[in-house]
DNA sequence: ACGGTTTCAGACCGCTGGTCCAACTCACGG
DNA sequence: CCGTGAGTTGGACCAGCGGTCTGAAACCGT
C-alpha cells in the first residue's frame, strides 16, 4: 500500500520505480537490497521516493503484492467439481497454470520466494505470509465438502504444512532448473502434487479400528 | 568456525560472547541483529571481537553450530530396527527427544528456525541449510533398505519436502505455543510425523496397474 | 632490558534506511 | 497580474550499521 499520491503519478514513472524495485528485491532479497540503489535506478530523489512510499518495506510489499496479483490472475480460479478426484484435478490445473507463469517469468518466482525466505522472522512481510496461508486455507476448505480434504486437524495447520512442502520443493527445483530435464521437472512437480494430495486426503492409511 | 584464537580465550569470556550473540540472534534474526550491540553486551571492544571472529556471519554460524550440536546430542542416534514400522518408531523417538529439548530451551528453537528463515536467500547461512538437508537425506536413506522410504524420486528432493513441512509446521506451532493445550500440541506433533511417514513411504496409494 | 608477538581499544570509513526543510511548480482567487 | 497555498521535489543531514586499521599496551623467551 503505497501512499495514495503514488496512484496519481505518471504511469511511466510508476512503472520505472516498480521495475527498479522488482529487479533489486528479486536479486538481493529484502534486507540485502539497497533502497538507495533502487532510488538511483528509478531516477528520482530520496525526497520523492519517501513522498510516495512510507519506507523500504512499503515499497517491497507493494512490489510483491502486484506480483502476487499477477500470479493469481494467471492461476485463475478453481473450476467446478463435485467429488474428490474432481477437486484434485482442479487443484492440479490451477497449480499448473501458476507454474507456467512462474517459469515464464523467473523474477516472479524469486519475489514469491522472498515472502517466505525472509518474512518469517521479521514482521515486515508477515502480512503477506498470512495472506498466502489464508488463501491456501480457503482453497483447501473448498475441498472439504466433497471429502477431498481431511478435517481432523486445524485447516490452517494443514495449509501451513502444504505450503511449507511446496515452498521448499520449489526452491529445490529452482536451484537445479538449469540441470533439470523438462521431463524430470514435470515428473517432480507431479510427485509434489501427489504428496500434497496425500497430505490433505482424509485418513490416508488408517488401520481400521478393530470392531 | 571462529578464528583459532577464540579457543584459547578464557572460557568465561567465550561464554559471555556466545551468550550475548545467542540472545541477540534469537531475538532479531541474522540481519536484524546488531553486531555492535552484541559487542557491547559481551563487554569487549570492536577490535577484540574482530580479533576472534572474522565477521558477523562467522559469529552467527558459530552460535548456530553449537546449538545444532546440542540438539543433535539431545536427539541422539536412530536406534536399531529391521523393518519399516521399526524405522518409523525410531524416527518418532528421535524427533520426540529433539522436541523435548527444544521445548525446554526456546532460544534453541528460534536459532534453528533462523537457518531456514533467512538462509535461503543469502549464502551466509547456506552451508547450514545444506548440512541440515544432508543430515535429513542420510536419515531417510537409512530407511530405504527396510522399505520404509520410497526411492522413485531423488532422496534429496524428498528430504527437502520433509524438512519444509517440518520447519513450517514447527513455526505454526511456535506461534501458538501459548494458546495451545499440551494434549493438542502432542496430537499435532504426531499428526506431523504421520504426514512425514506418508510422504516418505513408498507408493503410498497407487491404483495397482491393471494386469 | 630487549625485540617480537599477541591482545586489544577505539577512531575511522563508506554505507545504510530514514528525516527534514528549503525551494520549486502550478492552479486558483482577487 | 499578482499573490497565495497546496502539492511536489532535491538533497543535506542523521544515527547507526558492519568492517578496517593504527598503535599502544601486555606478555614472552632470551
XYZ file of C-alpha atoms in Angstrom, chain A residues 2 39-40 43 55 69 75 82 85 117 125-126 158 160 177 179 188 203:
18
model
C 1.943 2.973 -1.267
C 16.063 5.196 -5.814
C 19.018 5.892 -8.044
C 15.895 8.043 -11.374
C 9.601 3.190 3.663
C -1.893 -10.332 -8.151
C -3.633 -19.096 -11.998
C -18.300 -32.424 -7.470
C -10.919 -36.560 -7.741
C 12.543 -16.542 2.696
C 6.475 -9.229 5.236
C 4.404 -11.054 7.798
C -2.625 -28.406 7.147
C 0.999 -24.486 6.603
C 16.470 -25.543 -13.021
C 20.492 -29.026 -14.896
C 8.865 -33.966 -9.822
C -7.186 -40.533 6.982
